[in-house]
PDB file of C-alpha atoms in Angstrom:
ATOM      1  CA  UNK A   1      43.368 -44.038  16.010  1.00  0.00           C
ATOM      2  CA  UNK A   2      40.248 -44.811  17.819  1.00  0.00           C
ATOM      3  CA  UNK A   3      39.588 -46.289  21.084  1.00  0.00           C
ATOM      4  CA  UNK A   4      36.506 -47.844  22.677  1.00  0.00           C
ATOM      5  CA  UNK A   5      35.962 -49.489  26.222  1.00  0.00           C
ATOM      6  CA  UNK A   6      33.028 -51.559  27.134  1.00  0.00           C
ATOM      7  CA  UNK A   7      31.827 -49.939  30.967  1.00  0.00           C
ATOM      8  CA  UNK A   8      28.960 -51.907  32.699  1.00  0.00           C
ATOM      9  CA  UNK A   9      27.482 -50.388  35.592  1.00  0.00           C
ATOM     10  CA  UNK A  10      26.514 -52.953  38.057  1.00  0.00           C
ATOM     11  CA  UNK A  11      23.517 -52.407  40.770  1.00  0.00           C
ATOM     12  CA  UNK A  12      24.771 -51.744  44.433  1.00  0.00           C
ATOM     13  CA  UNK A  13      23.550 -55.092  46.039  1.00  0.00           C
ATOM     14  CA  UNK A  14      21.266 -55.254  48.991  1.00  0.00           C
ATOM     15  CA  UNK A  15      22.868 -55.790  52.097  1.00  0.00           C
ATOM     16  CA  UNK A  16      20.328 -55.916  54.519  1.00  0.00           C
ATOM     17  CA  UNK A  17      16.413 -55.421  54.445  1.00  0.00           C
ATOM     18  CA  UNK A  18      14.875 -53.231  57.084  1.00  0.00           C
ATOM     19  CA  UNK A  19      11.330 -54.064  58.012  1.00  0.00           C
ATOM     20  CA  UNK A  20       8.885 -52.212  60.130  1.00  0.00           C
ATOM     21  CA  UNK A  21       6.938 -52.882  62.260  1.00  0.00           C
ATOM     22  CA  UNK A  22       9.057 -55.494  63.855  1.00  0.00           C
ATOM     23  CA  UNK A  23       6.192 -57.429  65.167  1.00  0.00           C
ATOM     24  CA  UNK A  24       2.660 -57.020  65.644  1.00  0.00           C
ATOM     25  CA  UNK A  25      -0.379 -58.169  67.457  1.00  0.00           C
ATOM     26  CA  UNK A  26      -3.567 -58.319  65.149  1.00  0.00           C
ATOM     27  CA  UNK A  27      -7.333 -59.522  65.760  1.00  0.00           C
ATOM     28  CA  UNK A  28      -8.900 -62.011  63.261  1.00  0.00           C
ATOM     29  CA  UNK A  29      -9.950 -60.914  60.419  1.00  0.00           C
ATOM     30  CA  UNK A  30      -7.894 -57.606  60.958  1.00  0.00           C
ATOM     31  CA  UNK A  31      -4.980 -56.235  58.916  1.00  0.00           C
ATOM     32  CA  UNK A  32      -1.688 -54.443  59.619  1.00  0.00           C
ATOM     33  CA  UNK A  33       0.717 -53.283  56.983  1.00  0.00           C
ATOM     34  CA  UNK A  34       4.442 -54.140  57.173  1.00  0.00           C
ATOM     35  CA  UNK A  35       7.066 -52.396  55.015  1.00  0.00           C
ATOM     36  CA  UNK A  36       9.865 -53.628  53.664  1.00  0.00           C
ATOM     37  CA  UNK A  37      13.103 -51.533  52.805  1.00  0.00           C
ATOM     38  CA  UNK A  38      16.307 -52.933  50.953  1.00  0.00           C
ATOM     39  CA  UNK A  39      20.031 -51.101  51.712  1.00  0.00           C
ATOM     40  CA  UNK A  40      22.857 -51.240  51.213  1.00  0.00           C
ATOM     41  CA  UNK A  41      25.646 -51.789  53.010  1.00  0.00           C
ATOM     42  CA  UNK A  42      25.971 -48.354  55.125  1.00  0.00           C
ATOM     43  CA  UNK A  43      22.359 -48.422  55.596  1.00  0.00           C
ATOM     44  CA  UNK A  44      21.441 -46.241  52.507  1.00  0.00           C
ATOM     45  CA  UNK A  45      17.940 -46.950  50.836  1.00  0.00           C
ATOM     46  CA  UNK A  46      17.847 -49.275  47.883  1.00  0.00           C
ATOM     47  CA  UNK A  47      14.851 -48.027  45.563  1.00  0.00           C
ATOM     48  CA  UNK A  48      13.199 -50.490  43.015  1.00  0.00           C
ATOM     49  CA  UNK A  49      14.505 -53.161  44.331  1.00  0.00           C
ATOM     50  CA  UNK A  50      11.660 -56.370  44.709  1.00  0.00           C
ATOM     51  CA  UNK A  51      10.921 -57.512  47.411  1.00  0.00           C
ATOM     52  CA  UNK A  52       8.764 -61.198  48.231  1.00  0.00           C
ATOM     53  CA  UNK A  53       6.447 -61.601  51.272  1.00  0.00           C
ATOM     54  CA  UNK A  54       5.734 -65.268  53.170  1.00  0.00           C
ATOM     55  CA  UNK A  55       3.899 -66.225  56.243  1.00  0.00           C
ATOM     56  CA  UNK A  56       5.355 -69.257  58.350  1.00  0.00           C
ATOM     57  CA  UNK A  57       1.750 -70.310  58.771  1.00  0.00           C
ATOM     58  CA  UNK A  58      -1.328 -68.877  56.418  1.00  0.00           C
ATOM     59  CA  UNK A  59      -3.881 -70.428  58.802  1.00  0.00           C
ATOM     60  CA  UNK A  60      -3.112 -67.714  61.394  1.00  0.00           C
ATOM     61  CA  UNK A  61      -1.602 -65.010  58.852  1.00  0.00           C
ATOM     62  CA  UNK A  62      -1.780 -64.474  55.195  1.00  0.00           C
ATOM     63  CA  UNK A  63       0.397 -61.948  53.664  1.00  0.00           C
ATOM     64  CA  UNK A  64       0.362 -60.165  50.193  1.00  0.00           C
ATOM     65  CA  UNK A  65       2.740 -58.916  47.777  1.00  0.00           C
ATOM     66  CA  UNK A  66       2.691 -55.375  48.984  1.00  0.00           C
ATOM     67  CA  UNK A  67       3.128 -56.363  52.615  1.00  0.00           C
ATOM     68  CA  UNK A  68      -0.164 -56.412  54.040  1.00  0.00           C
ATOM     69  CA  UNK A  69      -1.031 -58.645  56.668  1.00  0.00           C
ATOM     70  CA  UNK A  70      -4.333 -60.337  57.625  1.00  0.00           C
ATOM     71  CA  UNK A  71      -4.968 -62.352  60.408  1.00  0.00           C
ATOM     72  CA  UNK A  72      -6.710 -65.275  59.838  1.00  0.00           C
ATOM     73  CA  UNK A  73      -6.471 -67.489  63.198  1.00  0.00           C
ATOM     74  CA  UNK A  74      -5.439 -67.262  66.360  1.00  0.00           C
ATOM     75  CA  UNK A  75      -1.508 -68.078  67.022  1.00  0.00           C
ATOM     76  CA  UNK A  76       1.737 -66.957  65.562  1.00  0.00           C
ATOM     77  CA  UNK A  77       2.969 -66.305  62.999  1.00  0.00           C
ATOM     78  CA  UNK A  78       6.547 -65.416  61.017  1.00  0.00           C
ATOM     79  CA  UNK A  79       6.318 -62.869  57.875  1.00  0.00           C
ATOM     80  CA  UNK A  80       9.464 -62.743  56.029  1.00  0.00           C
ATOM     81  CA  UNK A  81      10.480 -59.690  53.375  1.00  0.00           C
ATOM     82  CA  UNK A  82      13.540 -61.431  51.362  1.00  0.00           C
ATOM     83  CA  UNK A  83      15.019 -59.100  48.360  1.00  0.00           C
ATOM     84  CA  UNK A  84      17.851 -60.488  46.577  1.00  0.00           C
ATOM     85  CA  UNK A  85      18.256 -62.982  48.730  1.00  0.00           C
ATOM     86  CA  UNK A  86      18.468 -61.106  51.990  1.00  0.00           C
ATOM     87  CA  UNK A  87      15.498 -61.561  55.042  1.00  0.00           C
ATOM     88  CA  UNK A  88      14.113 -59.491  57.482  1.00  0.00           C
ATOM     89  CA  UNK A  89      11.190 -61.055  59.809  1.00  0.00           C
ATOM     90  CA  UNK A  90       8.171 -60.105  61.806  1.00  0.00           C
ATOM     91  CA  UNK A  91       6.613 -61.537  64.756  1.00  0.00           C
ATOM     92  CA  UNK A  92       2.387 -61.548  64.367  1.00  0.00           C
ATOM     93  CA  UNK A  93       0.094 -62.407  66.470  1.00  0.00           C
ATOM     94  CA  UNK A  94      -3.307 -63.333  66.179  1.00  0.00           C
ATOM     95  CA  UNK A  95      -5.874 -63.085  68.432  1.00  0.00           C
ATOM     96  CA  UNK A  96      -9.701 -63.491  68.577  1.00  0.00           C
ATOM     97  CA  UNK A  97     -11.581 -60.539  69.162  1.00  0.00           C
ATOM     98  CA  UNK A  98     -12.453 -60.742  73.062  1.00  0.00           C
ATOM     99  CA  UNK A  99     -16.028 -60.904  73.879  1.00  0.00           C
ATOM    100  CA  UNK A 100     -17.125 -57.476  75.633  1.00  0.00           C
ATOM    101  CA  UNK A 101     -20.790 -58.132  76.844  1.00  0.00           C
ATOM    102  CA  UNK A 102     -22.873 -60.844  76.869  1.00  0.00           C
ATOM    103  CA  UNK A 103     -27.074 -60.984  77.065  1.00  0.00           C
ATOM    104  CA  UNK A 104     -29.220 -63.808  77.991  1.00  0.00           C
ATOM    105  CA  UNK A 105     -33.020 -63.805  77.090  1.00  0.00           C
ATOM    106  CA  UNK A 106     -34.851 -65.815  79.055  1.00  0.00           C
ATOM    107  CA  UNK A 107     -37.208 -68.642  77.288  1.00  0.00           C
ATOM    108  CA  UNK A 108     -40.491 -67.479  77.236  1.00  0.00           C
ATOM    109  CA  UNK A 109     -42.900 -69.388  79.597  1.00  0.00           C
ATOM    110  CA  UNK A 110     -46.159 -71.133  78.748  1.00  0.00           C
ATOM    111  CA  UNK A 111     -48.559 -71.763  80.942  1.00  0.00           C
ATOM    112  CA  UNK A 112     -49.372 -75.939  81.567  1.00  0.00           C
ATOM    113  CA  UNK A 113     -52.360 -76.921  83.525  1.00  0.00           C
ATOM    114  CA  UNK A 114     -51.615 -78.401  86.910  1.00  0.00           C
ATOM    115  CA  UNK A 115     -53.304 -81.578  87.904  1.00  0.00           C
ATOM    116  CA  UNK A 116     -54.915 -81.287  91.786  1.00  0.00           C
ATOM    117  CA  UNK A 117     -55.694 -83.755  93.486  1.00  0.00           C
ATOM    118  CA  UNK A 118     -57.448 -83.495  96.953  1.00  0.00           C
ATOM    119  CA  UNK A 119     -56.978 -86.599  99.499  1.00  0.00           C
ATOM    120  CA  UNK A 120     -59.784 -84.334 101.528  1.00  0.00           C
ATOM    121  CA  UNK A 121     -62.280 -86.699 103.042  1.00  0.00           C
TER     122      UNK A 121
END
């Protein structure tokens, strides 16, 4: 006699997703990278596991796949890592670059004639 059993091995499910940094505070045009880290339920790390990446607001900051985010305007922002239907956000900021020294050039002169007149007698 011969027995068989069927076993399927499910996938611990994420429980929470850790991101880092929390928040950040970037200049236009600059980038900072976030990451993103599923676990489970006692806080163990979740490899392989996808994660998506979206920004409350692209006209201040624009976010890729792999986390990294680029300032684009001056504001706030939210970026949001969600795996399996878990979320963990960041706070950006972006900021212009501030202005550290400023020269002036003068216009150059040109020389007019000046009218005289003499009310001499």
């Amino acid at each position: 006699m011969t027995d068989s059993a069927t076993v399927t091995v499910a996938p611990v499910p994420v429980a929470s997703v850790a991101l880092s940094p929390g928040s950040a505070s970037v200049f236009v045009g600059q980038s900072v990278q976030l990451n993103a880290t599923p676990q489970d339920s006692i806080g163990g790390v979740l490899t392989g596991r996808v994660v998506a990446w979206t920004s409350s607001n692209s006209s201040i900051a624009t976010v890729t796949g792999s986390g990294l985010v680029t300032a684009a305007g001056a504001g706030s922002a939210t970026i949001t890592a969600t795996s399996e239907g878990k979320q963990a956000s960041a706070s950006i900021t972006g900021s212009t670059i501030p202005v550290a020294t400023v020269s002036v050039t003068p216009r150059r002169r040109t020389s007019r004639p000046v009218a005289r007149s003499s009310s001499r007698p």
